[in-house]
XYZ file of C-alpha atoms in Angstrom:
380
model
C -3.939 -129.757 52.993
C -3.195 -128.277 49.617
C -6.746 -127.073 49.175
C -6.828 -124.932 52.298
C -5.489 -121.841 50.627
C -8.398 -119.515 49.939
C -9.850 -117.111 52.428
C -13.544 -116.915 51.677
C -16.346 -118.960 50.214
C -17.443 -118.064 46.694
C -20.489 -118.860 44.620
C -19.775 -120.422 41.258
C -22.883 -119.691 39.215
C -22.327 -120.255 35.512
C -24.322 -118.765 32.672
C -24.699 -121.799 30.443
C -26.417 -122.567 27.170
C -28.965 -124.758 28.909
C -30.804 -123.371 31.952
C -29.608 -124.816 35.241
C -30.398 -124.733 38.894
C -27.359 -124.350 41.123
C -27.179 -125.843 44.592
C -24.306 -124.746 46.808
C -22.903 -126.238 49.971
C -19.647 -126.113 51.890
C -17.818 -128.759 53.905
C -14.739 -128.027 56.008
C -12.176 -126.472 53.694
C -14.014 -127.115 50.445
C -16.749 -125.332 48.570
C -18.549 -127.507 46.053
C -21.104 -126.494 43.468
C -23.677 -128.895 42.093
C -25.102 -127.944 38.693
C -28.236 -129.859 37.807
C -29.615 -128.959 34.352
C -33.182 -129.413 33.268
C -31.937 -131.523 30.346
C -30.656 -134.946 31.520
C -28.104 -135.136 28.710
C -26.267 -132.071 30.026
C -25.561 -132.502 33.714
C -22.560 -131.334 35.645
C -21.286 -130.739 39.153
C -18.437 -128.361 39.711
C -16.589 -126.745 42.527
C -13.813 -124.432 43.583
C -11.785 -125.114 46.698
C -12.206 -122.549 49.490
C -11.805 -122.974 53.242
C -14.939 -122.549 55.307
C -15.495 -124.354 58.575
C -19.221 -124.878 59.184
C -21.411 -127.123 57.099
C -24.052 -124.947 55.526
C -26.102 -124.862 52.368
C -28.322 -122.657 50.273
C -29.629 -122.593 46.748
C -30.131 -120.021 44.035
C -31.661 -119.899 40.602
C -29.247 -118.980 37.827
C -31.266 -117.146 35.223
C -30.155 -117.012 31.631
C -28.395 -113.846 30.563
C -30.458 -111.458 28.472
C -28.539 -108.633 26.863
C -29.102 -105.993 24.274
C -26.242 -104.465 22.285
C -23.692 -102.904 24.592
C -20.255 -101.304 24.717
C -17.853 -102.094 27.547
C -14.695 -100.485 28.905
C -12.483 -101.049 31.958
C -11.220 -97.912 33.658
C -9.098 -99.504 36.376
C -11.170 -98.828 39.511
C -14.481 -99.002 37.663
C -16.025 -100.484 34.559
C -18.417 -98.700 32.214
C -21.306 -100.287 30.369
C -23.139 -98.483 27.583
C -26.477 -99.935 26.542
C -28.092 -98.814 23.313
C -31.546 -97.375 23.853
C -32.018 -96.858 20.113
C -35.562 -95.982 19.330
C -36.811 -96.725 22.827
C -39.113 -93.953 23.975
C -37.639 -93.394 27.413
C -39.121 -90.198 28.772
C -37.317 -89.832 32.096
C -35.208 -91.528 34.724
C -38.319 -92.986 36.321
C -38.717 -95.182 33.227
C -35.370 -96.864 33.922
C -34.699 -99.560 36.521
C -31.102 -100.475 37.401
C -30.375 -103.066 40.089
C -26.743 -104.021 40.810
C -25.670 -106.309 43.626
C -22.506 -108.385 44.070
C -22.080 -110.113 40.721
C -25.569 -109.443 39.367
C -26.941 -106.660 37.188
C -30.483 -106.091 35.924
C -31.473 -103.208 33.673
C -35.074 -102.661 32.554
C -36.930 -99.818 30.918
C -40.590 -99.026 30.771
C -42.068 -98.204 27.386
C -45.738 -97.738 26.539
C -46.787 -99.616 29.646
C -44.478 -102.555 28.929
C -41.278 -103.555 30.715
C -38.295 -104.275 28.434
C -35.205 -106.038 29.827
C -31.930 -104.680 28.441
C -29.640 -106.875 30.527
C -30.217 -109.486 33.220
C -27.246 -111.442 34.540
C -25.979 -112.821 37.816
C -22.577 -113.548 36.297
C -20.674 -110.287 36.241
C -16.988 -110.954 35.700
C -16.251 -110.181 39.341
C -17.763 -108.474 42.367
C -18.747 -104.812 42.411
C -19.594 -102.232 45.066
C -23.346 -101.839 44.438
C -23.715 -98.727 46.603
C -21.363 -96.818 44.264
C -23.235 -97.623 41.038
C -23.903 -94.563 38.870
C -26.036 -94.360 35.732
C -27.212 -91.656 33.357
C -28.580 -91.168 29.839
C -26.166 -89.984 27.139
C -28.035 -89.319 23.874
C -29.372 -92.747 22.841
C -27.277 -94.701 25.343
C -27.764 -95.665 28.962
C -24.371 -95.383 30.684
C -23.783 -97.450 33.829
C -20.634 -97.077 35.919
C -19.839 -99.972 38.269
C -17.172 -99.685 40.954
C -14.981 -102.803 41.145
C -14.247 -104.386 44.512
C -10.792 -105.292 43.190
C -9.418 -102.335 41.196
C -6.315 -104.323 40.194
C -8.292 -106.987 38.342
C -8.689 -106.268 34.640
C -12.153 -107.149 33.315
C -12.084 -108.465 29.716
C -15.883 -108.104 29.529
C -18.825 -107.196 31.710
C -19.860 -110.834 32.179
C -18.084 -114.044 33.074
C -18.085 -116.311 30.041
C -15.794 -118.777 28.328
C -14.250 -115.938 26.327
C -13.774 -113.545 29.247
C -12.411 -116.276 31.524
C -9.952 -117.349 28.822
C -8.709 -113.786 28.418
C -8.833 -112.834 32.092
C -7.174 -115.913 33.564
C -3.756 -115.088 32.145
C -3.296 -112.120 34.493
C -4.097 -114.361 37.461
C -2.189 -117.521 36.559
C 1.009 -115.618 35.720
C 2.261 -118.535 33.640
C 1.626 -121.189 36.296
C 0.956 -124.576 34.724
C -2.271 -126.544 35.243
C -2.551 -130.261 35.951
C -5.796 -132.050 35.095
C -6.200 -135.058 37.345
C -9.125 -137.312 38.201
C -10.993 -140.514 37.516
C -10.890 -140.660 33.719
C -7.908 -140.353 31.381
C -10.232 -139.478 28.490
C -11.972 -136.676 30.381
C -8.654 -135.327 31.634
C -7.309 -135.149 28.074
C -10.333 -133.490 26.480
C -10.724 -130.844 29.177
C -6.971 -130.184 29.180
C -6.986 -129.548 25.424
C -9.835 -127.035 25.776
C -7.954 -125.186 28.505
C -4.668 -125.193 26.588
C -6.261 -123.700 23.480
C -8.115 -121.057 25.498
C -5.073 -119.975 27.516
C -2.460 -120.329 24.774
C -0.688 -122.939 26.907
C 1.182 -126.003 25.684
C -0.986 -129.161 25.882
C 0.847 -132.174 27.297
C -0.561 -135.683 27.837
C 1.313 -138.049 30.126
C -0.387 -141.078 28.555
C 1.097 -140.233 25.169
C 4.523 -139.571 26.684
C 4.449 -142.863 28.576
C 3.401 -144.874 25.540
C 6.046 -143.228 23.372
C 8.708 -144.065 25.928
C 7.563 -147.652 26.599
C 6.497 -148.423 23.008
C 3.354 -150.055 24.329
C -0.066 -148.982 25.528
C -0.662 -148.086 29.168
C -3.188 -150.935 29.438
C -0.651 -153.515 28.276
C 1.936 -151.997 30.610
C -0.432 -152.383 33.557
C -1.087 -156.017 32.635
C 2.600 -156.769 32.276
C 4.095 -154.903 35.250
C 1.203 -153.601 37.332
C -0.208 -150.145 38.004
C 2.523 -149.277 40.520
C 5.107 -149.430 37.727
C 3.009 -147.109 35.564
C 2.465 -144.673 38.422
C 6.185 -144.595 39.132
C 6.957 -143.860 35.481
C 4.332 -141.120 35.308
C 5.747 -139.601 38.467
C 9.145 -139.389 36.743
C 7.512 -137.616 33.794
C 5.753 -135.190 36.126
C 9.101 -134.439 37.744
C 10.559 -133.464 34.352
C 7.491 -131.318 33.591
C 7.353 -129.578 36.969
C 9.750 -126.817 35.911
C 7.711 -126.032 32.789
C 5.487 -122.960 32.657
C 2.377 -122.245 30.588
C 1.463 -125.894 30.138
C -1.754 -127.833 30.700
C -0.900 -131.415 31.610
C -3.477 -134.198 31.313
C -2.580 -137.062 33.629
C -3.656 -140.684 33.812
C -7.030 -141.279 35.412
C -8.182 -143.846 37.919
C -5.821 -145.896 40.059
C -3.141 -146.338 37.387
C -1.621 -142.877 37.587
C 0.510 -140.904 40.009
C -2.389 -138.627 41.011
C -4.122 -141.578 42.663
C -1.318 -141.831 45.218
C -0.638 -139.211 47.863
C 3.106 -139.919 47.897
C 3.336 -139.051 44.184
C 1.915 -135.509 44.443
C 5.109 -133.569 45.164
C 5.491 -132.491 41.518
C 1.759 -132.012 40.901
C 1.865 -129.269 43.545
C 4.067 -127.217 41.185
C 0.962 -126.118 39.266
C -2.731 -125.643 39.886
C -4.397 -129.051 40.054
C -7.997 -129.625 38.958
C -9.560 -132.903 40.038
C -12.309 -134.086 37.649
C -14.572 -136.746 39.072
C -17.898 -138.279 38.087
C -20.687 -138.648 40.634
C -23.980 -140.481 40.895
C -25.437 -137.835 43.199
C -28.729 -136.419 41.919
C -29.442 -133.739 44.505
C -27.817 -131.484 47.062
C -28.190 -133.810 50.052
C -26.650 -136.848 48.368
C -23.841 -134.730 46.860
C -23.174 -133.240 50.302
C -23.024 -136.671 51.897
C -20.732 -137.976 49.158
C -18.354 -135.034 49.599
C -18.299 -135.469 53.375
C -17.527 -139.174 52.998
C -14.670 -138.565 50.565
C -13.109 -135.957 52.847
C -13.414 -138.137 55.958
C -11.936 -141.075 54.057
C -8.978 -138.966 52.953
C -9.758 -139.183 49.243
C -6.709 -137.968 47.339
C -8.602 -135.634 45.011
C -10.497 -133.862 47.777
C -7.494 -133.454 50.057
C -4.740 -132.606 47.556
C -6.243 -130.844 44.529
C -6.655 -127.068 44.370
C -10.020 -127.329 42.594
C -12.601 -130.125 42.449
C -15.035 -130.395 39.533
C -17.626 -133.148 39.675
C -19.658 -134.347 36.705
C -22.852 -136.344 36.626
C -22.432 -138.233 33.406
C -20.053 -137.272 30.615
C -20.413 -136.042 27.063
C -17.254 -135.102 25.169
C -19.178 -132.370 23.333
C -19.418 -130.472 26.613
C -15.743 -130.566 27.544
C -15.613 -126.791 27.090
C -18.310 -126.322 29.743
C -16.284 -128.376 32.213
C -13.219 -126.313 31.296
C -15.207 -123.121 31.893
C -16.277 -124.347 35.345
C -12.636 -125.143 36.090
C -11.416 -121.680 35.062
C -14.161 -119.991 37.066
C -13.216 -121.950 40.184
C -9.512 -121.236 39.625
C -10.257 -117.541 39.271
C -12.029 -117.445 42.629
C -9.283 -119.473 44.262
C -6.517 -117.133 43.094
C -8.502 -113.982 43.867
C -8.870 -115.248 47.430
C -5.067 -115.375 47.699
C -3.197 -113.553 44.942
C 0.133 -114.801 46.267
C -0.643 -118.365 45.151
C 1.077 -118.182 41.719
C 4.202 -116.737 43.340
C 4.051 -119.389 46.041
C 3.885 -122.094 43.356
C 6.933 -120.548 41.699
C 8.842 -120.570 44.999
C 7.873 -124.196 45.532
C 9.417 -125.075 42.165
C 12.596 -123.094 42.817
C 13.093 -124.939 46.111
C 12.922 -128.267 44.301
C 9.292 -129.479 44.659
C 10.059 -131.109 47.997
C 6.465 -132.048 48.830
C 6.045 -129.371 51.515
C 2.962 -127.767 49.939
C 1.225 -125.622 51.075
C 3.403 -124.970 54.146
C 6.710 -124.391 52.391
C 9.694 -125.050 54.619
C 12.908 -122.952 54.643
C 15.757 -123.695 52.232
C 17.745 -126.714 53.360
C 14.715 -128.628 54.607
C 15.079 -132.325 53.813
C 11.843 -134.220 53.118
C 13.557 -137.538 53.829
C 13.953 -136.538 57.467
C 10.522 -134.961 57.868
C 8.358 -136.384 60.630
C 5.090 -134.733 59.566
C 4.814 -136.317 56.117
C 1.367 -137.854 55.424
C 1.131 -141.639 55.056
C 0.829 -143.046 51.518
C -2.739 -143.297 50.224
C -4.405 -144.617 47.119
C -7.353 -143.480 45.072
C -10.719 -144.241 46.637
C -13.885 -144.572 44.577
């Protein structure tokens, strides 16, 4: 399966404008993340694809990020954070509390019997080695040195955010294109545009290309010739786009498009695919059961896409938040296997033969393959 490419499970815990509670669970080769906000109008479910065998679950509370003014620098193997103490009357080291663990950092100081929080986040840009954390006072600044687990990863900022993900994803993607697939053409388009602007990629919309070519709307095309004809035409467009780099492609949603058919994925594999899907699940148990059912039923999105992002409800004003969840999941996916962008490039050079992720040697002919999966269609 195309999703079975990462090596470890990862927690996707976003620092969002509205407070959320994150519930995490894993099924087979997928790791899904269910974000349930306190405000009903802003509800999302998102996930990155990582292989983990047992079914297990746990929950965590994602606190909002509190920060004072700070300076940040990346020194290759470690990052340095300087927090302004200003007029804070910090008498000694015993008045300072620094707790760093994994992707979380809390800094508090005691002043006149009160505890003041300088920073509190569980969304550091990436993992650190907490045992090697060093801090000291330099004039009116508290200097904290954090050792990175991955010294080759450049941190744009101390915390994972829309801005830092936008800047930091370029070094990971290495120009690999992104395909937004899923249930809704509208959602695919809006999220794709957000990603394209953030990454400096070219935004492409297959719906617009199809309608320009056919000189009619996709809906009228479906009525006249059926969805199979539309899917075949979109597949031809995806073939022409598969050699492009630095593009975000929004595909047709639902059962009309190529992404709803397993036998049309050979060119979608040329980039990182993000499956966007709406869900009626309201809690961890029902979301877990829904995910298990989709996997057992061979749902195209769950078995073929690199990343799955589920949404409970949809509001176009929050397309950027969905895009942020997608980038965060992609980051974890690529960090689990840094050879993925190069592997995608090799797949393209060999002609997008449909042999993803187990790329066959040059000369392999897909028409004579005996292990090709049977055709499937989109399941709701």
